[in-house]
Amino acid sequence: MSSRSVLDRAGAVEGQPFILAADGTYDLNLNRFLRELDSWGVTAKNSIDGYSRDVMLFCRFLHESHGGNSIWECDGEDLRAYKRVRLWSGPDSVSVGTWNRGIAALDKWVAWSTYEGLLDRVPFRYVDKTVMTPEGPRTMTVNSEYVEEPEDEPARFVSFEDYLLWRDVGLRGELPEGGRDRSWRGRNGERNAMFADVVVHTGMRLGEASSLLVPEIPPLVLGRRVTGDVPPAPVSSDTEPRSFASEVGSGGVRQPRRGEGSASTAPSRSATAKRSRACRRSAAAC
């Protein structure tokens, strides 16, 4: 039997993450958990990759810092020690959001392992907590090492004028004042600018836009506003479509030019120069 047949029988797909122990051994049950994440509500590829990485990091911590224990031998004290290292280790610490995602991954492992009869006891402590939902107060059971996230700062938006500057200078290779920048060494500027416009005008994620198919694009009628829905794609965790609208010009979906906004929104020459330098730096970094 070929190795491909073995993987197919195990349900392993292309790109499926897996975990090896420090000595190179393959934990059958732990990797079966990763393969079955999609049937436990974790369907997006990025989420599966993130959960797999979080579980792997906890396994690595147990091996290196707690006597070589496996994840099947862990307890609440191991998780508290991991929290001290992961969340409060100075410059190498992670954000609260990253920590809580790791907790969600371990909670999912506990739920799966308990269901499969692989754990004699629940290794972590859980507490009841009252949270506000659209339907009112609700009591939920959460991991005791879950951390309340601080309130998010108000979202800061890039003005459309600044976006056009970034697109034309950073992606198209134009000068801030217009015209071709002879020192620009990028490629496929028009394609990249069109891709950026599609993302900005529709609100699609990068993975959704890059997997968009021609039949999914609504008919383009010259001089008319195009509206449509972005269907929930396999690369996204969304289950509902999102609406979009854009204007069609003679060259297809209209790409607005800088300076088309009102005078009050147009940046000054000095501000434009500063932003163009930032655009060139960001483009070079990519």
Tab-separated table of C-alpha atoms in Angstrom:
chain	number	residue	atom	x	y	z
A	1	MET	CA	0.000	0.000	0.000
A	2	SER	CA	1.399	3.404	-0.963
A	3	SER	CA	1.946	6.213	1.521
A	4	ARG	CA	-0.673	8.247	-0.372
A	5	SER	CA	-3.260	5.526	0.201
A	6	VAL	CA	-2.453	5.438	3.911
A	7	LEU	CA	-2.916	9.209	4.175
A	8	ASP	CA	-6.173	9.059	2.237
A	9	ARG	CA	-7.538	6.357	4.533
A	10	ALA	CA	-6.589	8.459	7.568
A	11	GLY	CA	-8.421	11.469	6.189
A	12	ALA	CA	-5.263	13.566	5.772
A	13	VAL	CA	-5.614	16.221	3.087
A	14	GLU	CA	-3.017	18.294	1.271
A	15	GLY	CA	-1.578	20.869	3.679
A	16	GLN	CA	-2.859	19.062	6.779
A	17	PRO	CA	-0.749	20.142	9.802
A	18	PHE	CA	0.651	17.449	12.081
A	19	ILE	CA	2.747	17.352	15.243
A	20	LEU	CA	5.872	15.298	15.909
A	21	ALA	CA	7.301	14.789	19.380
A	22	ALA	CA	10.843	15.904	20.196
A	23	ASP	CA	12.110	12.384	19.487
A	24	GLY	CA	10.312	12.296	16.127
A	25	THR	CA	7.450	10.043	17.192
A	26	TYR	CA	3.954	10.577	15.826
A	27	ASP	CA	1.123	10.741	18.353
A	28	LEU	CA	-1.780	9.029	16.619
A	29	ASN	CA	-4.532	10.412	18.826
A	30	LEU	CA	-3.205	13.970	18.984
A	31	ASN	CA	-2.901	14.155	15.214
A	32	ARG	CA	-6.309	12.580	14.773
A	33	PHE	CA	-7.647	15.489	16.832
A	34	LEU	CA	-6.079	17.930	14.354
A	35	ARG	CA	-7.604	16.067	11.403
A	36	GLU	CA	-11.061	16.165	12.983
A	37	LEU	CA	-11.082	19.839	13.918
A	38	ASP	CA	-13.401	20.661	11.027
A	39	SER	CA	-16.112	18.426	12.493
A	40	TRP	CA	-15.756	20.274	15.810
A	41	GLY	CA	-16.573	23.693	14.407
A	42	VAL	CA	-13.068	24.768	13.316
A	43	THR	CA	-13.381	24.893	9.535
A	44	ALA	CA	-11.275	27.810	8.239
A	45	LYS	CA	-7.757	26.793	7.186
A	46	ASN	CA	-6.156	29.676	9.093
A	47	SER	CA	-8.005	28.623	12.253
A	48	ILE	CA	-6.929	24.998	11.864
A	49	ASP	CA	-3.325	26.093	11.344
A	50	GLY	CA	-3.547	28.397	14.373
A	51	TYR	CA	-5.051	25.740	16.644
A	52	SER	CA	-2.417	23.212	15.528
A	53	ARG	CA	0.361	25.687	16.263
A	54	ASP	CA	-1.068	26.528	19.687
A	55	VAL	CA	-1.299	22.871	20.686
A	56	MET	CA	2.232	22.235	19.393
A	57	LEU	CA	3.640	25.131	21.454
A	58	PHE	CA	2.019	23.794	24.624
A	59	CYS	CA	3.465	20.329	23.898
A	60	ARG	CA	6.895	21.878	23.386
A	61	PHE	CA	6.621	23.765	26.693
A	62	LEU	CA	5.691	20.582	28.557
A	63	HIS	CA	8.633	18.705	27.074
A	64	GLU	CA	11.243	21.406	27.640
A	65	SER	CA	10.110	22.880	30.956
A	66	HIS	CA	8.065	20.246	32.764
A	67	GLY	CA	10.121	17.088	32.759
A	68	GLY	CA	9.293	15.881	29.296
A	69	ASN	CA	5.626	15.292	30.076
A	70	SER	CA	3.237	14.700	27.215
A	71	ILE	CA	0.033	16.642	26.753
A	72	TRP	CA	-1.900	13.610	28.003
A	73	GLU	CA	-0.231	14.031	31.426
A	74	CYS	CA	-0.771	17.769	31.850
A	75	ASP	CA	-2.818	19.455	34.576
A	76	GLY	CA	-3.890	22.909	35.688
A	77	GLU	CA	-0.513	23.710	37.220
A	78	ASP	CA	1.149	23.091	33.851
A	79	LEU	CA	-1.274	25.514	32.203
A	80	ARG	CA	-0.668	28.182	34.871
A	81	ALA	CA	3.090	27.842	34.419
A	82	TYR	CA	2.646	28.080	30.652
A	83	LYS	CA	0.571	31.206	31.158
A	84	ARG	CA	3.343	32.868	33.165
A	85	VAL	CA	5.855	32.139	30.423
A	86	ARG	CA	3.629	32.847	27.443
A	87	LEU	CA	1.738	35.896	28.643
A	88	TRP	CA	4.073	37.624	31.098
A	89	SER	CA	7.597	36.929	29.831
A	90	GLY	CA	8.531	40.499	28.952
A	91	PRO	CA	9.371	41.352	25.340
A	92	ASP	CA	8.592	37.799	24.172
A	93	SER	CA	5.090	37.750	25.644
A	94	VAL	CA	2.060	37.419	23.384
A	95	SER	CA	-1.095	39.509	23.295
A	96	VAL	CA	-4.165	38.628	25.335
A	97	GLY	CA	-5.980	37.748	22.121
A	98	THR	CA	-3.248	35.291	21.098
A	99	TRP	CA	-3.253	33.713	24.551
A	100	ASN	CA	-7.018	33.274	24.531
A	101	ARG	CA	-6.871	31.639	21.101
A	102	GLY	CA	-4.408	29.140	22.562
A	103	ILE	CA	-6.817	28.511	25.437
A	104	ALA	CA	-9.615	27.916	22.908
A	105	ALA	CA	-7.418	25.373	21.099
A	106	LEU	CA	-6.633	23.509	24.324
A	107	ASP	CA	-10.287	23.613	25.393
A	108	LYS	CA	-11.210	22.074	22.044
A	109	TRP	CA	-8.616	19.342	22.619
A	110	VAL	CA	-10.061	18.655	26.094
A	111	ALA	CA	-13.620	18.432	24.716
A	112	TRP	CA	-12.570	16.119	21.875
A	113	SER	CA	-10.399	13.905	24.097
A	114	THR	CA	-13.140	13.607	26.727
A	115	TYR	CA	-15.676	12.663	24.061
A	116	GLU	CA	-13.276	10.032	22.675
A	117	GLY	CA	-12.642	8.605	26.161
A	118	LEU	CA	-8.928	9.406	26.051
A	119	LEU	CA	-8.803	11.408	29.296
A	120	ASP	CA	-9.578	9.990	32.735
A	121	ARG	CA	-10.216	13.495	34.072
A	122	VAL	CA	-10.525	17.055	32.825
A	123	PRO	CA	-7.005	18.468	33.237
A	124	PHE	CA	-7.956	22.141	33.590
A	125	ARG	CA	-10.274	24.054	35.910
A	126	TYR	CA	-13.401	25.653	34.485
A	127	VAL	CA	-15.587	28.332	36.042
A	128	ASP	CA	-19.022	29.744	35.337
A	129	LYS	CA	-19.117	33.313	34.095
A	130	THR	CA	-21.987	35.638	33.242
A	131	VAL	CA	-21.600	37.491	29.948
A	132	MET	CA	-23.849	39.871	28.061
A	133	THR	CA	-25.219	38.631	24.739
A	134	PRO	CA	-27.749	40.153	22.302
A	135	GLU	CA	-30.347	37.993	24.052
A	136	GLY	CA	-29.347	39.288	27.501
A	137	PRO	CA	-27.162	37.867	30.326
A	138	ARG	CA	-25.983	34.328	29.807
A	139	THR	CA	-23.939	31.979	31.975
A	140	MET	CA	-21.023	30.308	30.229
A	141	THR	CA	-18.359	27.859	31.396
A	142	VAL	CA	-14.878	29.113	30.615
A	143	ASN	CA	-11.320	28.032	31.324
A	144	SER	CA	-10.089	29.630	34.556
A	145	GLU	CA	-6.924	30.757	32.744
A	146	TYR	CA	-8.890	32.706	30.155
A	147	VAL	CA	-7.988	36.417	30.342
A	148	GLU	CA	-10.417	39.263	29.862
A	149	GLU	CA	-9.335	41.311	26.877
A	150	PRO	CA	-8.989	45.056	27.345
A	151	GLU	CA	-11.484	47.165	25.481
A	152	ASP	CA	-10.402	47.703	21.915
A	153	GLU	CA	-9.208	51.118	20.849
A	154	PRO	CA	-11.442	52.842	18.309
A	155	ALA	CA	-10.667	51.641	14.806
A	156	ARG	CA	-8.497	54.031	12.805
A	157	PHE	CA	-9.250	54.263	9.113
A	158	VAL	CA	-7.019	55.270	6.218
A	159	SER	CA	-8.639	58.017	4.176
A	160	PHE	CA	-9.538	57.125	0.599
A	161	GLU	CA	-7.169	59.820	-0.651
A	162	ASP	CA	-4.297	58.198	1.264
A	163	TYR	CA	-5.256	54.803	-0.124
A	164	LEU	CA	-5.116	56.123	-3.691
A	165	LEU	CA	-1.684	57.613	-2.987
A	166	TRP	CA	-0.428	54.304	-1.582
A	167	ARG	CA	-1.876	52.416	-4.545
A	168	ASP	CA	-0.446	54.698	-7.236
A	169	VAL	CA	2.976	55.250	-5.633
A	170	GLY	CA	3.452	51.885	-3.938
A	171	LEU	CA	1.818	49.525	-6.433
A	172	ARG	CA	1.809	51.358	-9.768
A	173	GLY	CA	5.196	52.997	-9.422
A	174	GLU	CA	4.072	56.568	-10.038
A	175	LEU	CA	5.484	59.799	-8.647
A	176	PRO	CA	3.425	61.643	-6.008
A	177	GLU	CA	2.846	64.420	-8.530
A	178	GLY	CA	1.852	61.921	-11.244
A	179	GLY	CA	3.820	60.311	-14.052
A	180	ARG	CA	6.062	57.288	-14.097
A	181	ASP	CA	8.748	56.854	-11.444
A	182	ARG	CA	11.796	55.688	-13.409
A	183	SER	CA	13.431	54.287	-10.255
A	184	TRP	CA	10.534	51.931	-9.530
A	185	ARG	CA	11.499	48.274	-9.934
A	186	GLY	CA	8.146	46.617	-9.310
A	187	ARG	CA	6.278	44.339	-11.704
A	188	ASN	CA	2.644	43.932	-12.722
A	189	GLY	CA	1.658	47.275	-11.247
A	190	GLU	CA	-1.713	47.515	-12.986
A	191	ARG	CA	-2.655	43.993	-11.959
A	192	ASN	CA	-1.689	44.641	-8.346
A	193	ALA	CA	-3.562	47.952	-8.296
A	194	MET	CA	-6.680	46.320	-9.717
A	195	PHE	CA	-6.473	43.560	-7.102
A	196	ALA	CA	-6.185	46.176	-4.339
A	197	ASP	CA	-9.205	48.032	-5.731
A	198	VAL	CA	-11.268	44.840	-5.776
A	199	VAL	CA	-10.442	44.207	-2.110
A	200	VAL	CA	-11.149	47.812	-1.079
A	201	HIS	CA	-14.389	48.162	-3.031
A	202	THR	CA	-15.895	44.794	-2.064
A	203	GLY	CA	-14.524	44.233	1.441
A	204	MET	CA	-13.232	40.787	0.513
A	205	ARG	CA	-10.366	39.235	2.391
A	206	LEU	CA	-7.138	38.579	0.508
A	207	GLY	CA	-7.801	34.839	0.359
A	208	GLU	CA	-11.317	35.401	-0.948
A	209	ALA	CA	-10.234	37.855	-3.643
A	210	SER	CA	-7.374	35.642	-4.816
A	211	SER	CA	-9.736	32.662	-5.180
A	212	LEU	CA	-12.473	34.625	-6.984
A	213	LEU	CA	-13.747	32.912	-10.147
A	214	VAL	CA	-14.998	34.616	-13.315
A	215	PRO	CA	-18.554	33.176	-12.997
A	216	GLU	CA	-18.790	34.798	-9.559
A	217	ILE	CA	-18.283	38.302	-11.004
A	218	PRO	CA	-21.566	40.105	-11.785
A	219	PRO	CA	-22.115	41.457	-15.335
A	220	LEU	CA	-20.340	44.774	-15.990
A	221	VAL	CA	-22.460	47.411	-17.727
A	222	LEU	CA	-20.662	50.547	-18.941
A	223	GLY	CA	-21.519	53.639	-16.932
A	224	ARG	CA	-23.621	51.790	-14.399
A	225	ARG	CA	-23.089	50.982	-10.771
A	226	VAL	CA	-22.336	47.323	-10.119
A	227	THR	CA	-23.804	45.690	-7.036
A	228	GLY	CA	-23.600	42.137	-5.913
A	229	ASP	CA	-22.879	39.737	-3.094
A	230	VAL	CA	-19.578	38.119	-2.204
A	231	PRO	CA	-20.524	34.472	-1.530
A	232	PRO	CA	-19.095	32.771	1.564
A	233	ALA	CA	-15.951	31.135	0.198
A	234	PRO	CA	-14.296	27.903	1.405
A	235	VAL	CA	-11.258	29.991	2.392
A	236	SER	CA	-13.403	32.041	4.804
A	237	SER	CA	-15.169	31.239	8.053
A	238	ASP	CA	-18.127	33.440	7.066
A	239	THR	CA	-21.491	31.814	6.447
A	240	GLU	CA	-23.338	34.844	5.049
A	241	PRO	CA	-22.604	36.742	1.793
A	242	ARG	CA	-21.483	40.380	1.906
A	243	SER	CA	-22.787	43.064	-0.437
A	244	PHE	CA	-20.623	45.426	-2.484
A	245	ALA	CA	-21.034	48.223	-5.032
A	246	SER	CA	-18.646	49.748	-7.593
A	247	GLU	CA	-18.802	51.903	-10.713
A	248	VAL	CA	-17.900	50.652	-14.174
A	249	GLY	CA	-15.972	52.820	-16.625
A	250	SER	CA	-14.736	52.241	-20.148
A	251	GLY	CA	-11.809	50.200	-18.887
A	252	GLY	CA	-13.855	47.986	-16.591
A	253	VAL	CA	-14.351	48.611	-12.871
A	254	ARG	CA	-13.518	52.276	-12.494
A	255	GLN	CA	-10.249	53.066	-10.719
A	256	PRO	CA	-10.515	56.544	-9.179
A	257	ARG	CA	-7.547	58.845	-9.438
A	258	ARG	CA	-5.962	60.981	-6.801
A	259	GLY	CA	-7.391	64.458	-6.408
A	260	GLU	CA	-10.965	63.445	-7.244
A	261	GLY	CA	-12.124	64.051	-3.681
A	262	SER	CA	-13.101	67.412	-2.284
A	263	ALA	CA	-10.443	70.056	-1.705
A	264	SER	CA	-10.798	69.628	2.033
A	265	THR	CA	-9.681	65.992	1.813
A	266	ALA	CA	-6.702	66.538	-0.488
A	267	PRO	CA	-3.353	66.264	1.359
A	268	SER	CA	-0.832	69.053	1.265
A	269	ARG	CA	2.305	68.785	-0.895
A	270	SER	CA	4.540	68.183	2.154
A	271	ALA	CA	2.152	65.568	3.524
A	272	THR	CA	2.008	63.908	0.117
A	273	ALA	CA	5.813	63.733	-0.045
A	274	LYS	CA	6.043	62.188	3.430
A	275	ARG	CA	3.373	59.628	2.631
A	276	SER	CA	4.949	58.752	-0.696
A	277	ARG	CA	8.239	57.984	1.048
A	278	ALA	CA	6.330	55.734	3.451
A	279	CYS	CA	4.616	54.071	0.489
A	280	ARG	CA	7.930	53.361	-1.197
A	281	ARG	CA	9.354	51.932	2.018
A	282	SER	CA	6.355	49.656	2.497
A	283	ALA	CA	6.499	48.519	-1.120
A	284	ALA	CA	10.211	47.741	-0.821
A	285	ALA	CA	9.567	45.780	2.366
A	286	CYS	CA	7.087	43.581	0.515
